[in-house]
CSV table of C-alpha atoms and ligand atoms in Angstrom, one decimal:
chain,number,residue,atom,x,y,z
R,105,MET,CA,-15.1,78.2,-17.9
R,106,LEU,CA,-18.6,79.4,-17.2
R,107,ILE,CA,-20.8,76.9,-15.4
R,108,SER,CA,-24.3,77.6,-14.2
R,109,ILE,CA,-26.1,75.5,-11.6
R,110,ARG,CA,-29.8,75.5,-11.8
R,111,ASN,CA,-32.9,73.3,-11.2
R,112,GLU,CA,-33.7,70.6,-13.7
R,113,THR,CA,-36.5,71.2,-16.3
R,114,ALA,CA,-38.5,68.5,-18.0
R,115,ALA,CA,-36.4,69.1,-21.2
R,116,ASP,CA,-33.2,68.2,-19.3
R,117,ILE,CA,-34.3,64.7,-18.4
R,118,PRO,CA,-32.7,62.7,-21.3
R,119,ALA,CA,-29.4,64.7,-20.8
R,120,ILE,CA,-29.5,64.0,-17.1
R,121,ASN,CA,-29.8,60.3,-17.6
R,122,ASP,CA,-26.9,60.4,-20.1
R,123,VAL,CA,-24.7,62.4,-17.7
R,124,ILE,CA,-25.4,60.0,-14.9
R,125,ARG,CA,-24.6,57.0,-17.1
R,126,GLN,CA,-21.4,58.5,-18.3
R,127,ALA,CA,-20.3,59.6,-14.9
R,128,MET,CA,-21.0,56.2,-13.2
R,129,ARG,CA,-19.0,54.3,-15.8
R,130,VAL,CA,-15.8,55.5,-14.1
R,131,LEU,CA,-17.0,54.6,-10.6
R,132,ALA,CA,-16.1,51.1,-9.6
R,133,GLN,CA,-18.9,50.8,-7.0
R,134,ALA,CA,-21.6,52.0,-9.4
R,135,THR,CA,-24.4,49.6,-10.0
R,136,GLY,CA,-25.6,51.0,-13.3
R,137,THR,CA,-29.0,51.7,-11.8
R,138,GLU,CA,-28.3,55.3,-10.7
R,139,ALA,CA,-30.2,56.9,-13.6
R,140,ALA,CA,-33.2,54.7,-12.9
R,141,ILE,CA,-33.0,55.6,-9.2
R,142,VAL,CA,-33.3,59.3,-10.2
R,143,GLU,CA,-36.2,58.5,-12.5
R,144,ARG,CA,-38.0,56.6,-9.7
R,145,LEU,CA,-37.4,59.5,-7.2
R,146,ARG,CA,-38.8,61.9,-9.8
R,147,ALA,CA,-41.8,59.8,-10.4
R,148,ALA,CA,-42.4,59.5,-6.7
R,149,GLY,CA,-42.2,63.2,-6.2
R,150,ALA,CA,-39.2,62.6,-4.0
R,151,LEU,CA,-36.5,64.6,-5.7
R,152,SER,CA,-35.9,67.3,-3.0
R,153,LEU,CA,-33.2,68.7,-5.4
R,154,SER,CA,-32.3,67.9,-8.9
R,155,LEU,CA,-29.6,70.3,-9.9
R,156,VAL,CA,-27.9,70.5,-13.3
R,157,ALA,CA,-24.6,72.0,-14.1
R,158,GLU,CA,-24.7,73.6,-17.5
R,159,LYS,CA,-21.9,74.6,-19.7
R,160,LYS,CA,-22.5,76.3,-23.1
R,161,GLY,CA,-26.1,75.2,-23.0
R,162,GLU,CA,-25.2,71.5,-22.3
R,163,VAL,CA,-25.9,69.6,-19.2
R,164,VAL,CA,-22.5,68.3,-17.9
R,165,GLY,CA,-23.2,67.5,-14.3
R,166,HIS,CA,-26.1,66.5,-12.1
R,167,LEU,CA,-26.9,66.2,-8.3
R,168,ALA,CA,-29.9,64.6,-6.8
R,169,ALA,CA,-31.2,64.8,-3.2
R,170,SER,CA,-34.1,63.1,-1.6
R,171,PRO,CA,-35.7,62.9,1.8
R,172,GLY,CA,-33.7,60.7,4.2
R,173,LEU,CA,-34.4,59.4,7.7
R,174,VAL,CA,-31.8,58.9,10.4
R,175,GLY,CA,-33.5,56.3,12.6
R,176,ASP,CA,-37.0,57.7,12.8
R,177,GLN,CA,-35.8,61.3,12.5
R,178,GLU,CA,-36.9,63.2,9.5
R,179,GLY,CA,-35.3,66.3,8.0
R,180,TRP,CA,-32.2,64.8,6.4
R,181,GLY,CA,-31.4,65.7,2.8
R,182,LEU,CA,-29.9,62.6,1.3
R,183,ILE,CA,-27.5,63.6,-1.5
R,184,GLY,CA,-26.8,61.3,-4.4
R,185,PRO,CA,-26.2,60.3,-7.0
R,186,VAL,CA,-23.8,63.0,-8.1
R,187,GLY,CA,-22.1,62.9,-11.4
R,188,VAL,CA,-20.0,65.0,-13.9
R,189,VAL,CA,-19.1,63.9,-17.4
R,190,PRO,CA,-15.7,62.4,-17.2
R,191,PRO,CA,-13.9,64.7,-19.6
R,192,LEU,CA,-14.8,67.6,-17.3
R,193,HIS,CA,-13.7,66.1,-14.0
R,194,GLY,CA,-11.4,68.1,-11.8
R,195,GLN,CA,-12.7,71.5,-13.0
R,196,GLY,CA,-14.8,72.3,-9.9
R,197,ILE,CA,-18.2,71.3,-11.4
R,198,GLY,CA,-18.9,68.6,-8.7
R,199,SER,CA,-17.9,71.1,-6.0
R,200,ALA,CA,-20.2,73.8,-7.4
R,201,LEU,CA,-23.1,71.3,-7.4
R,202,MET,CA,-22.3,70.3,-3.8
R,203,LYS,CA,-22.0,73.8,-2.6
R,204,GLU,CA,-25.3,74.9,-4.1
R,205,ALA,CA,-27.0,71.7,-2.8
R,206,LEU,CA,-25.8,72.3,0.7
R,207,SER,CA,-26.7,76.0,0.6
R,208,ARG,CA,-30.3,75.0,-0.4
R,209,LEU,CA,-30.7,72.1,2.0
R,210,ARG,CA,-29.4,74.3,4.9
R,211,GLU,CA,-32.6,76.4,4.5
R,212,THR,CA,-35.0,73.6,5.1
R,213,HIS,CA,-33.2,70.5,6.5
R,214,ARG,CA,-31.5,69.6,9.8
R,215,GLY,CA,-28.6,68.2,7.9
R,216,ALA,CA,-27.3,66.4,4.8
R,217,ALA,CA,-26.2,62.8,4.6
R,218,LEU,CA,-24.8,60.5,1.9
R,219,VAL,CA,-23.0,57.3,1.2
R,220,GLY,CA,-19.7,58.1,-0.5
R,221,ASP,CA,-16.0,58.4,-0.6
R,222,PRO,CA,-14.8,60.3,2.5
R,223,GLY,CA,-11.7,61.3,0.5
R,224,TYR,CA,-14.0,63.5,-1.6
R,225,TYR,CA,-16.8,64.5,0.7
R,226,THR,CA,-14.9,65.5,3.8
R,227,ARG,CA,-13.9,68.7,1.9
R,228,PHE,CA,-17.5,69.8,2.2
R,229,GLY,CA,-17.7,69.1,5.9
R,230,PHE,CA,-19.1,65.6,5.8
R,231,ARG,CA,-17.8,63.0,8.3
R,232,ALA,CA,-18.7,59.6,9.7
R,233,PHE,CA,-20.4,59.4,13.1
R,234,PRO,CA,-20.1,56.4,15.5
R,235,GLY,CA,-23.8,55.7,15.6
R,236,LEU,CA,-24.6,56.4,11.9
R,237,HIS,CA,-24.8,53.4,9.7
R,238,VAL,CA,-26.4,51.8,6.6
R,239,THR,CA,-26.9,48.0,6.7
R,240,GLY,CA,-24.3,46.4,4.4
R,241,CYS,CA,-22.1,49.5,4.0
R,242,PRO,CA,-18.7,50.0,5.7
R,243,PRO,CA,-19.3,52.7,8.4
R,244,GLU,CA,-16.5,55.0,7.0
R,245,VAL,CA,-18.5,55.7,3.9
R,246,VAL,CA,-21.8,56.7,5.7
R,247,LEU,CA,-21.3,60.4,6.1
R,248,ALA,CA,-23.4,63.3,7.4
R,249,LEU,CA,-23.2,67.0,7.8
R,250,PRO,CA,-25.6,68.2,10.5
R,251,PHE,CA,-26.5,71.9,10.1
R,252,ASP,CA,-27.4,72.2,13.8
R,253,GLY,CA,-24.4,70.5,15.3
R,254,SER,CA,-26.4,67.4,16.4
R,255,GLU,CA,-25.0,63.9,16.3
R,256,PRO,CA,-26.9,61.7,13.8
R,257,GLU,CA,-27.5,58.3,15.3
R,258,GLY,CA,-29.2,55.3,13.7
R,259,GLU,CA,-29.7,53.8,10.3
R,260,LEU,CA,-29.6,56.3,7.4
R,261,ILE,CA,-32.7,55.2,5.6
R,262,HIS,CA,-33.0,55.9,1.8
R,263,HIS,CA,-36.2,56.5,-0.1
R,264,PRO,CA,-37.6,53.1,-1.4
R,265,ALA,CA,-36.7,54.3,-5.0
R,266,PHE,CA,-33.1,53.3,-4.1
R,267,GLY,CA,-34.2,49.7,-3.9
R,268,LEU,CA,-32.3,49.0,-0.7
R,269,ASP,CA,-33.6,46.5,1.8
R,270,GLN,CA,-34.3,49.0,4.6
R,271,GLN,CA,-37.1,49.5,7.1
R,272,ALA,CA,-38.4,53.0,7.8
O,470,COA,C1,-17.2,62.8,-7.9
O,470,COA,C2,-17.4,63.8,-9.0
O,470,COA,C3,-18.9,64.1,-9.0
O,470,COA,C4,-16.6,65.0,-8.7
O,470,COA,O1,-16.8,66.0,-9.7
O,470,COA,P1,-15.6,66.9,-10.2
O,470,COA,O2,-16.3,68.0,-11.0
O,470,COA,O3,-14.6,66.1,-10.9
O,470,COA,O4,-15.1,67.5,-8.8
O,470,COA,P2,-14.3,68.8,-8.5
O,470,COA,O5,-13.6,69.3,-9.8
O,470,COA,O6,-15.2,69.8,-7.8
O,470,COA,O7,-13.2,68.2,-7.5
O,470,COA,C5,-12.2,67.5,-8.0
O,470,COA,C6,-11.4,67.0,-6.8
O,470,COA,O8,-12.0,66.0,-6.2
O,470,COA,C7,-11.1,64.9,-6.1
O,470,COA,N1,-11.9,63.6,-6.2
O,470,COA,C8,-12.9,63.3,-7.1
O,470,COA,N2,-13.4,62.1,-6.7
O,470,COA,C9,-12.7,61.7,-5.6
O,470,COA,C10,-12.8,60.5,-4.8
O,470,COA,N3,-13.6,59.5,-5.1
O,470,COA,N4,-12.0,60.5,-3.7
O,470,COA,C11,-11.1,61.5,-3.4
O,470,COA,N5,-11.0,62.6,-4.2
O,470,COA,C12,-11.8,62.7,-5.3
O,470,COA,C13,-10.3,65.1,-7.3
O,470,COA,O9,-9.1,64.3,-7.2
O,470,COA,C14,-10.0,66.6,-7.3
O,470,COA,O10,-9.1,66.9,-6.3
O,470,COA,P3,-8.3,68.3,-6.2
O,470,COA,O11,-9.4,69.4,-6.1
O,470,COA,O12,-7.5,68.2,-5.0
O,470,COA,O13,-7.6,68.4,-7.5
O,470,COA,C15,-16.9,63.2,-10.4
O,470,COA,O14,-15.6,62.9,-10.2
O,470,COA,C16,-17.7,62.1,-10.9
O,470,COA,O15,-18.7,62.2,-11.6
O,470,COA,N6,-17.3,60.8,-10.5
O,470,COA,C17,-17.9,59.6,-11.0
O,470,COA,C18,-19.2,59.4,-10.2
O,470,COA,C19,-19.0,59.5,-8.7
O,470,COA,O16,-18.1,59.0,-8.2
O,470,COA,N7,-20.1,60.0,-8.1
O,470,COA,C20,-20.1,60.2,-6.6
O,470,COA,C21,-20.8,59.0,-6.0
O,470,COA,S1,-22.5,58.9,-6.5
């Protein structure tokens, strides 16, 4: 199966929203607001990455990243949401999106961070850290991958587009 990973274009936006909605339907913790979060990040100029996975000219996966703070420390690429259309799960598309995102963030960021299932994200090198947290989230789902070997410590603060009650 030939999959290409590339930056979004304006023409992809409706398909991206559709992919996110389809993907999140199978995620129990999804809020249904994930496509709107990506729209708000885009409108705020805060999409550090918006990668699409394309198969036969169709957008079948998407990954967003935005600027995150750990405590008052800048330079963290906050990954998410990530989604692949359910019929194509398990074919390596999510991994291809993650690998491309990490390779790009590595050039310009001190590390990547996310809130997600450790069962999935540890395969990319993410792990929980004792001092890293997000208010209201179980600590085991707050994960980071420092590129410089440092220990992230503090609240992982999302962009306001996520609508979380966090203080930068
Ligand atoms: C998570 C997701 C993006 C992965 O995409 P994908 O293309 O299916 O991923 P890959 O094919 O690269 O990897 C599939 C592997 O991940 C595993 N996996 C997927 N989700 C997992 C999870 N939540 N916990 C543990 N393992 C998981 C699969 O079992 C499979 O394992 P295997 O390689 O041992 O067979 C996709 O399943 C998805 O869109 N899920 C719904 C939305 C979601 O959960 N997004 C993440 C939070 S925003």
